[in-house]
mmCIF file of C-alpha atoms and ligand atoms in Angstrom:
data_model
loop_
_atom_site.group_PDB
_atom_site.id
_atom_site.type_symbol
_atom_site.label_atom_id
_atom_site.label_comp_id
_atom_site.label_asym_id
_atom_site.label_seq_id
_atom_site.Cartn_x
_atom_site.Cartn_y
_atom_site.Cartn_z
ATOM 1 C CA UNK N 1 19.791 10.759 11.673
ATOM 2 C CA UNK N 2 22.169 13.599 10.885
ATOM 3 C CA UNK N 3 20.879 17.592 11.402
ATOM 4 C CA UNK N 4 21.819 18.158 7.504
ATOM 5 C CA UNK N 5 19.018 15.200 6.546
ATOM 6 C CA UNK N 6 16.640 16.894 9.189
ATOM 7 C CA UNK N 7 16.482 20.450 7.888
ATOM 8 C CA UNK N 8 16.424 18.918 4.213
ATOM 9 C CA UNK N 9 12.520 16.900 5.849
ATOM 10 C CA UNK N 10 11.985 20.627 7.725
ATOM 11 C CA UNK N 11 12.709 22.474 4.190
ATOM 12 C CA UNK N 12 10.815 20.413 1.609
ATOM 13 C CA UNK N 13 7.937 21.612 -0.166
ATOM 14 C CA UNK N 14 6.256 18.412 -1.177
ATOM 15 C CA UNK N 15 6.592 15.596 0.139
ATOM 16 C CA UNK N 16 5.638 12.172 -1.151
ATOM 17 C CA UNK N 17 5.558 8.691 0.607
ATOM 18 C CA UNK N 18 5.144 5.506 -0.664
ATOM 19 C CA UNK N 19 4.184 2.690 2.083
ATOM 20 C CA UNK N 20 4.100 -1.020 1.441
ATOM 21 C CA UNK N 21 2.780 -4.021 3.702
ATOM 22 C CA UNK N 22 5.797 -3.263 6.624
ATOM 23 C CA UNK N 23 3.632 -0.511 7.672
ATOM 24 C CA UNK N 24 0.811 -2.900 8.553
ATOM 25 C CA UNK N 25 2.669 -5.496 10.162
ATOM 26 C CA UNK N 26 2.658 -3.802 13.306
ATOM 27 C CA UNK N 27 -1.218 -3.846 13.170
ATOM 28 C CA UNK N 28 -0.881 -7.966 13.035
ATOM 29 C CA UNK N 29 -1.541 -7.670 8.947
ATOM 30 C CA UNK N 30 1.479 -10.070 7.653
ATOM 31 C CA UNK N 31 3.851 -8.728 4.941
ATOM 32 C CA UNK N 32 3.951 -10.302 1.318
ATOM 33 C CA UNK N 33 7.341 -11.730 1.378
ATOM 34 C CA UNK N 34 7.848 -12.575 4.753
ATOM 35 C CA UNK N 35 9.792 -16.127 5.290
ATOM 36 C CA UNK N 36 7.398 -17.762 7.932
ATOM 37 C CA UNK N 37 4.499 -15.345 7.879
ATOM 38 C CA UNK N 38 3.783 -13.484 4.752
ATOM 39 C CA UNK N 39 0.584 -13.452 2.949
ATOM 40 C CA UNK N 40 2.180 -15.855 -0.370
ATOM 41 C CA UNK N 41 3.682 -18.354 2.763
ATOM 42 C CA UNK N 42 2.016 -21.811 1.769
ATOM 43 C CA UNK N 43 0.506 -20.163 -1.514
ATOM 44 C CA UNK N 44 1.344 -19.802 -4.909
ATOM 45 C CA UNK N 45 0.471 -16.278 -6.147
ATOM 46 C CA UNK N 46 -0.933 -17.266 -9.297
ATOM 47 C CA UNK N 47 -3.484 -20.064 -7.302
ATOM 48 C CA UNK N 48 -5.004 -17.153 -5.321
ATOM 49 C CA UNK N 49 -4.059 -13.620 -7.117
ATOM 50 C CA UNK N 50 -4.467 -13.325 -10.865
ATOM 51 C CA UNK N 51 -7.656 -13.404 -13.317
ATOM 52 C CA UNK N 52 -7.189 -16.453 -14.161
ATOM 53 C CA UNK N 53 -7.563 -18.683 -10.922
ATOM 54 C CA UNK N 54 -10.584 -16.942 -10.055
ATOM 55 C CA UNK N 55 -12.268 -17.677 -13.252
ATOM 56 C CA UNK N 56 -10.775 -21.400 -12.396
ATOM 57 C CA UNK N 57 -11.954 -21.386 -8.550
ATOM 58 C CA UNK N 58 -13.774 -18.147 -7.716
ATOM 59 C CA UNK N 59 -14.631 -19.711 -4.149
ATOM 60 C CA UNK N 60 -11.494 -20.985 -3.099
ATOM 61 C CA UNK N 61 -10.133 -17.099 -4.055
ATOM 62 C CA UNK N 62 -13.040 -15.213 -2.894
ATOM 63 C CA UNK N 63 -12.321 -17.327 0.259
ATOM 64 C CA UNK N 64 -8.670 -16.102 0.444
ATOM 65 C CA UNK N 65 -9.203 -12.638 0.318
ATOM 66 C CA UNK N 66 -12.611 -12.740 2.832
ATOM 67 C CA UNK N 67 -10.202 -13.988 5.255
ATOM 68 C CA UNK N 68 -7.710 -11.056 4.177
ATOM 69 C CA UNK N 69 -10.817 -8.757 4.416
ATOM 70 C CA UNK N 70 -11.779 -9.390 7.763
ATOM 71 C CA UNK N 71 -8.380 -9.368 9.278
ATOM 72 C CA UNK N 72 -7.781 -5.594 7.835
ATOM 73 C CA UNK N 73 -11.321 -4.867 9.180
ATOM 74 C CA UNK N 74 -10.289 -5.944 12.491
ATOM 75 C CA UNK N 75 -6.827 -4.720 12.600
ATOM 76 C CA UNK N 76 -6.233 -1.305 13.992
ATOM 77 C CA UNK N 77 -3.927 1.627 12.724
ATOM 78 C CA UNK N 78 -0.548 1.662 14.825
ATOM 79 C CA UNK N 79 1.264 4.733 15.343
ATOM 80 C CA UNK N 80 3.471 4.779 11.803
ATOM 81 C CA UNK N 81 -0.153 5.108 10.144
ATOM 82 C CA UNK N 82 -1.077 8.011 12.646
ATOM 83 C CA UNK N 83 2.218 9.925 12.385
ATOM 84 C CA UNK N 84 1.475 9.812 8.640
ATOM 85 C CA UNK N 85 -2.201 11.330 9.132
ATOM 86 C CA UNK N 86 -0.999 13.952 11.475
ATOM 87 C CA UNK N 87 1.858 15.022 8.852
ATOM 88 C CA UNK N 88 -0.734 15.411 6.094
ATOM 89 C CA UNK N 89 -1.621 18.650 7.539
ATOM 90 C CA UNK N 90 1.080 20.349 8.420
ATOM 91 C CA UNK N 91 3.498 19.692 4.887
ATOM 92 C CA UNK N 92 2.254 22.788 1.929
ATOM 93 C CA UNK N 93 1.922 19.315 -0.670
ATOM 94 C CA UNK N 94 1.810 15.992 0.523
ATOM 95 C CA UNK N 95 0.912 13.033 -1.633
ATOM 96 C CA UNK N 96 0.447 9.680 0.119
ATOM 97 C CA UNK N 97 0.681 6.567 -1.897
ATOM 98 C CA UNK N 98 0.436 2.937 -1.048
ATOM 99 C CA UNK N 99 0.105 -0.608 -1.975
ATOM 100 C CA UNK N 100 -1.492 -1.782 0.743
ATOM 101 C CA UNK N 101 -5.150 -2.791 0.245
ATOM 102 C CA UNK N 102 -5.930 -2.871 4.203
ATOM 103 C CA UNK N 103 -7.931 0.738 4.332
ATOM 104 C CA UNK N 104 -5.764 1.363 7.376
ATOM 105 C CA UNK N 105 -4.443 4.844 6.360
ATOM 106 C CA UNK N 106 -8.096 6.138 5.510
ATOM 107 C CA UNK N 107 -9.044 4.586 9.173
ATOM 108 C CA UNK N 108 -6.118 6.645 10.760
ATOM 109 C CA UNK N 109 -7.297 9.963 9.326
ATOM 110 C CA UNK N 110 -5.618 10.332 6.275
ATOM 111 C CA UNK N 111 -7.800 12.224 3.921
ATOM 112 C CA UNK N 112 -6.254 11.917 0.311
ATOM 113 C CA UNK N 113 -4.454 8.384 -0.177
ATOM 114 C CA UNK N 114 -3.493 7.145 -3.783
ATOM 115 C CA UNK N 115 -3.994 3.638 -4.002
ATOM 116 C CA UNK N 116 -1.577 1.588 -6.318
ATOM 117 C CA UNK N 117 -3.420 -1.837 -5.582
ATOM 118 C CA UNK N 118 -7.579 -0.981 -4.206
ATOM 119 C CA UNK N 119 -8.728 -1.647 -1.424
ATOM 120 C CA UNK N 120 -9.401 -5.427 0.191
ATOM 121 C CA UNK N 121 -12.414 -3.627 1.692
ATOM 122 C CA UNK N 122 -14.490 -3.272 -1.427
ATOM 123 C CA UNK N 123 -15.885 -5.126 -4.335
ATOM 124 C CA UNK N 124 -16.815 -4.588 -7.773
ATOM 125 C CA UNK N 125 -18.382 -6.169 -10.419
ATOM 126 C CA UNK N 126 -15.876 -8.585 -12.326
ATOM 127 C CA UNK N 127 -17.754 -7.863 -15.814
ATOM 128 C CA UNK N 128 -18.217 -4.036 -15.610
ATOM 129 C CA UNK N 129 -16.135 -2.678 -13.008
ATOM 130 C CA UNK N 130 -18.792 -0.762 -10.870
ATOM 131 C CA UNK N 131 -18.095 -0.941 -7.138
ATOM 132 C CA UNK N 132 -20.302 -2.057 -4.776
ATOM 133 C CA UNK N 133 -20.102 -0.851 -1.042
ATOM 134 C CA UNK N 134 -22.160 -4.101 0.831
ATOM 135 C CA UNK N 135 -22.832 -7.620 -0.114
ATOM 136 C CA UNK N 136 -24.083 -10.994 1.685
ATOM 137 C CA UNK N 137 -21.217 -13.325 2.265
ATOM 138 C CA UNK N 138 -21.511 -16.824 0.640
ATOM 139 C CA UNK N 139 -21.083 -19.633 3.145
ATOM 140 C CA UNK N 140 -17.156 -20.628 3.082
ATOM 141 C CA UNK N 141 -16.742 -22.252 0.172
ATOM 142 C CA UNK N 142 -19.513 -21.244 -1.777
ATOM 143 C CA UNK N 143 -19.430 -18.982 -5.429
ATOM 144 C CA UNK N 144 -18.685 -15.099 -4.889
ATOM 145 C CA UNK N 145 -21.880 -12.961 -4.261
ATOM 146 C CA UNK N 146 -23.175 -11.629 -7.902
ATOM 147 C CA UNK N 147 -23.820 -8.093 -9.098
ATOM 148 C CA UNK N 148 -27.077 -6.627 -8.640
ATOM 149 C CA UNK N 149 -27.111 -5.432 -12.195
ATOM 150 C CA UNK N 150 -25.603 -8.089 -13.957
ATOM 151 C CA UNK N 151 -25.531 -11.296 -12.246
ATOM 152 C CA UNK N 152 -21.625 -11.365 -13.143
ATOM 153 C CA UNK N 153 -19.597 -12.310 -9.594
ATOM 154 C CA UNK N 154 -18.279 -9.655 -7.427
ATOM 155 C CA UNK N 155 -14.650 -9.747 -7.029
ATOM 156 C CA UNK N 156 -12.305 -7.866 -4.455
ATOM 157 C CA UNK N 157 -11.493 -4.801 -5.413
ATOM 158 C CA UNK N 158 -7.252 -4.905 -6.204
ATOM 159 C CA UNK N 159 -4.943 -5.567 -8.512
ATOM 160 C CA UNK N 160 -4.096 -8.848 -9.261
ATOM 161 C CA UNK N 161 -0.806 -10.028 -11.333
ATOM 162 C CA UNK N 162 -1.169 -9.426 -14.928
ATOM 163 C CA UNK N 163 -3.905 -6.602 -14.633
ATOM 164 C CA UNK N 164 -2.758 -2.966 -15.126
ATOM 165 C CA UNK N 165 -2.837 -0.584 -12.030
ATOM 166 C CA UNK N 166 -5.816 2.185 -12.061
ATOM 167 C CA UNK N 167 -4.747 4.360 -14.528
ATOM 168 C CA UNK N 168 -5.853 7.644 -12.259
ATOM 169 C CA UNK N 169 -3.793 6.306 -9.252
ATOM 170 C CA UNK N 170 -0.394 5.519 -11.415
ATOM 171 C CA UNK N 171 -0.868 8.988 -12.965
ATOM 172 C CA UNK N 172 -0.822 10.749 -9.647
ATOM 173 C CA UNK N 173 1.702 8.767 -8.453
ATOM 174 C CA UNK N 174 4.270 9.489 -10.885
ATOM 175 C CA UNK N 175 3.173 13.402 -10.692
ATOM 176 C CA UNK N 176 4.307 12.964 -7.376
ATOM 177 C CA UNK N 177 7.077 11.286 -7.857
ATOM 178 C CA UNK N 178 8.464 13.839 -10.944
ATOM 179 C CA UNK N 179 7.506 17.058 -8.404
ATOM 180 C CA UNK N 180 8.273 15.993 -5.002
ATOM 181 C CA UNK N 181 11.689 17.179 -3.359
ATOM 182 C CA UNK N 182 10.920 14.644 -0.511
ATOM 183 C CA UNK N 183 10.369 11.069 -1.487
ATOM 184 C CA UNK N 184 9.779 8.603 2.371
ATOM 185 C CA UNK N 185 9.587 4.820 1.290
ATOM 186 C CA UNK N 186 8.100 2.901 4.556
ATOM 187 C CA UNK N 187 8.171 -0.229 5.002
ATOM 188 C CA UNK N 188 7.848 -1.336 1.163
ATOM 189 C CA UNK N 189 10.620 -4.373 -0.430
ATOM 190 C CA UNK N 190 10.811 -2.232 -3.588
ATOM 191 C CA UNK N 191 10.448 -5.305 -5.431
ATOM 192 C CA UNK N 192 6.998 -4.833 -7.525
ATOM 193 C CA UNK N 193 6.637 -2.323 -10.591
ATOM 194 C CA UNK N 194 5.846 0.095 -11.202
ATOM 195 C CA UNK N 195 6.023 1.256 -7.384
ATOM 196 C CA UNK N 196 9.289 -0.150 -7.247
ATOM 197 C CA UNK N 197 10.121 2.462 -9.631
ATOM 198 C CA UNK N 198 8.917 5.829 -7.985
ATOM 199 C CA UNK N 199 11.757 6.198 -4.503
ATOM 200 C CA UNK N 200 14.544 5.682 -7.503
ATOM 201 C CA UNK N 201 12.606 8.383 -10.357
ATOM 202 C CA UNK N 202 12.245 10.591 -6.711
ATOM 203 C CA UNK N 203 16.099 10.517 -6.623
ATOM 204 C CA UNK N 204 16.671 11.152 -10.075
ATOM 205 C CA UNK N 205 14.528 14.619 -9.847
ATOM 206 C CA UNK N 206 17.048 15.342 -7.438
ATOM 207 C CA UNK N 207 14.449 14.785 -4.414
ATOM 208 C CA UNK N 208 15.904 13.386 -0.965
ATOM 209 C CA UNK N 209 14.517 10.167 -0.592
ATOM 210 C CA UNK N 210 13.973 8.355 2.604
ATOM 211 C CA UNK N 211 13.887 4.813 3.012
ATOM 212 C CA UNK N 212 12.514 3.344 6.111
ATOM 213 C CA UNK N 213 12.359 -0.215 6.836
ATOM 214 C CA UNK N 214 13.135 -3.070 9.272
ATOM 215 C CA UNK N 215 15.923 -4.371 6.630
ATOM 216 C CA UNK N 216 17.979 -2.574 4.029
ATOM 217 C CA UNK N 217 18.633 -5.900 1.973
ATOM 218 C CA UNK N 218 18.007 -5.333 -1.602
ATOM 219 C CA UNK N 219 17.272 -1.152 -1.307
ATOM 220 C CA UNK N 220 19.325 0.972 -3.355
ATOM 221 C CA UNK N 221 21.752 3.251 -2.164
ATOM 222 C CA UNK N 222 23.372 6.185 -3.943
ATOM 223 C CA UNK N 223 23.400 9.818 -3.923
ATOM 224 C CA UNK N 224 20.428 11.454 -1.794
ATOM 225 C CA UNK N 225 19.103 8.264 -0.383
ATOM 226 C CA UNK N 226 19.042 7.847 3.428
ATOM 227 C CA UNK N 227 18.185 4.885 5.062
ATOM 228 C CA UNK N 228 16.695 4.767 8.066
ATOM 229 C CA UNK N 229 16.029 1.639 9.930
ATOM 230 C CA UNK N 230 13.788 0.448 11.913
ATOM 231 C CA UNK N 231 10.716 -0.006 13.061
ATOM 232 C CA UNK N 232 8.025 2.602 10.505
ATOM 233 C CA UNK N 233 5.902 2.671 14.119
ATOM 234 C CA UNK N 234 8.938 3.822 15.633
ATOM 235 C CA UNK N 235 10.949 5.791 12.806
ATOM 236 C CA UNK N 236 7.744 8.281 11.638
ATOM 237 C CA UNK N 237 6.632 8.874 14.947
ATOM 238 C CA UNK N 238 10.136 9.849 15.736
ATOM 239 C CA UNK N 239 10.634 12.312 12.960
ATOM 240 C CA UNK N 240 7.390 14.399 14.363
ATOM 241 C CA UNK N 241 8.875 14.076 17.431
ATOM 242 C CA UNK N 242 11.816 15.529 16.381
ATOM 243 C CA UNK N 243 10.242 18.728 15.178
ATOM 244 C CA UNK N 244 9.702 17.873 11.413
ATOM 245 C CA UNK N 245 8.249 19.397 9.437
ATOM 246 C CA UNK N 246 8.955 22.175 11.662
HETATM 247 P P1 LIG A 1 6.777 -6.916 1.066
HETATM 248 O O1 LIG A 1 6.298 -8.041 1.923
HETATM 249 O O2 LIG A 1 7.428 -7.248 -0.238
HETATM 250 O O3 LIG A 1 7.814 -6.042 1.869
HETATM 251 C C1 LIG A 1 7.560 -5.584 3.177
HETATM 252 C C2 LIG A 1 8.751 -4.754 3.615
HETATM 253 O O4 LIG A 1 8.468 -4.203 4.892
HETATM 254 C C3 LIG A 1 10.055 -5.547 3.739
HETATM 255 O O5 LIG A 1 11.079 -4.823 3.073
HETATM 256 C C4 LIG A 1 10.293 -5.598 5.260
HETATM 257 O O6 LIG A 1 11.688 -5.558 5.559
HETATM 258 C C5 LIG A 1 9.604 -4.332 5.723
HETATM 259 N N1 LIG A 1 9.089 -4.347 7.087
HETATM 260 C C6 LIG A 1 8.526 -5.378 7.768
HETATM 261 N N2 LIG A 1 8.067 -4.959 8.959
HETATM 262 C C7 LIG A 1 8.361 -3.637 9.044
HETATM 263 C C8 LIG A 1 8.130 -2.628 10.035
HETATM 264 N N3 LIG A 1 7.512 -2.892 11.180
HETATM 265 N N4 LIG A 1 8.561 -1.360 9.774
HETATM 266 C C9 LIG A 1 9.205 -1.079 8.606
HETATM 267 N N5 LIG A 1 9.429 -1.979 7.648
HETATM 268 C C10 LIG A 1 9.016 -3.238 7.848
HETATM 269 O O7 LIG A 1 5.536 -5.926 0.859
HETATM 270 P P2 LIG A 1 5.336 -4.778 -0.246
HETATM 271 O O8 LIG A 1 6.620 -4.093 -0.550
HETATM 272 O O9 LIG A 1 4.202 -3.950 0.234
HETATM 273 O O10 LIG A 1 0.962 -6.447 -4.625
HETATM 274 O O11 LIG A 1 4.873 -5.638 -1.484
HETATM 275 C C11 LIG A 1 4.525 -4.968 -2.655
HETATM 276 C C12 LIG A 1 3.431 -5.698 -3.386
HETATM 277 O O12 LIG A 1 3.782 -7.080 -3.545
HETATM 278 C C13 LIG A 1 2.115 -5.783 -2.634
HETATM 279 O O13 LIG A 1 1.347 -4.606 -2.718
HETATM 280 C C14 LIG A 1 1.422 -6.925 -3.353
HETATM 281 C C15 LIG A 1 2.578 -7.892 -3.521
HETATM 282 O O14 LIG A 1 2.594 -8.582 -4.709
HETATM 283 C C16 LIG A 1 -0.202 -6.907 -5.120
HETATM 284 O O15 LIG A 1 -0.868 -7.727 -4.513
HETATM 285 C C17 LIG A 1 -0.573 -6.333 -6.434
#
């Protein structure tokens, strides 16, 4: 990393990152588009991840992401999600959006995180919307608990294909994206809108964007992009390290 790129991360004002699943995968959570071991490896996304198969099988998806749920719960931050809770602090605006669904940037001390696609960790009721914090698990295999209110099942609390992202979240997230003049993408493929969208928009504002990841394949390059590769457990902590923000 050159000293021009490193005062331009000392001298920025706000700073915005966007994470995706490469952030977890050094907690043991896979990635979505992993050959061997990604999340979709065996399934087809619209079996397990739209409306529409769990109104067709709401066990067999309630299953799924129960078996998501309680890996996330017993995965741990690793040190990319702590270097991002210790910049939070020290930055004058920092904005921190993912689409990761694990709760692991809460869990590393992260107090304000926008979330493009929930959170595996809660439920809500699939007829009315209202979350629920604790629920009795079915035995495997067996229909989704119900709402207390309604009797309607509960469903995980995300995004699945074909629904619209929270409106509040997308709104923020493009706020950030139009003000920041520091735009880090960790560990995301930059392959699912709108996200996708917001390192590129970043750049367009004239912000320096960042991209960190294991593998540059398929990220855009142009003026005031910077890749950085690597490891996002290795790369953030090394920026702090480094003496940003300074
Ligand atoms: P992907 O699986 O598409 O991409 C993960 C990225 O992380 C890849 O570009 C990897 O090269 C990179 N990577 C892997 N390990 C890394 C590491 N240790 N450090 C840095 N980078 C690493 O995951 P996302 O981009 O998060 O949406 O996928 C976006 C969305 O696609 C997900 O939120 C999900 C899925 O459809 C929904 O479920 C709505």
């Amino acid at each position: 990393m050159t000293e021009q790129l490193l005062e331009s991360l000392r001298q920025a004002r706000h700073v915005a990152v966007l994470t995706g699943a490469g952030v977890s995968a050094e907690s043991g959570l896979p990635t979505f588009r992993g050959a061997l071991t990604g999340h979709w490896a065996g399934h087809r996304p619209e079996d397990l991840a739209t409306p529409e198969a769990f109104e067709r099988n709401p066990a067999m998806v309630w299953d799924w992401y129960r078996m998501r749920r309680e890996g996330a719960l017993r995965a741990e931050p690793n040190p990319a999600h702590f270097a991002l809770a210790r910049l939070e602090p020290l930055v004058s605006r920092f904005t921190l959006i993912t689409q990761n669904v694990d709760g692991l940037h809460r869990r590393a001390g992260n107090q304000t995180v926008v979330e493009l696609h929930g959170d595996i960790t809660r439920a809500r009721c699939a007829r009315e919307g209202t979350l629920v914090e604790s629920w009795v698990e079915p035995p495997r295999g067996g229909n989704p608990p119900t709402c207390a209110d309604c009797g309607a099942f509960l469903r995980p609390d995300v995004v699945w294909f074909g629904e619209t992202l929270p409106q509040r979240a997308l709104r923020q997230a493009w706020a950030a994206a139009y003000d920041c003049d520091l735009f880090l993408a960790v560990g995301t493929s930059n392959l699912v809108e709108p996200a996708a969208t917001l390192p590129w928009l970043a750049a367009a504002q004239g912000a320096t964007v960042v991209v960190i990841n294991t593998s540059m394949e398929g990220q855009r390059s142009g003026a005031g992009i910077h890749h950085l590769t690597g490891l996002a457990s290795e790369v953030l902590p090394d920026l702090l390290e480094r003496g940003w923000p300074g």
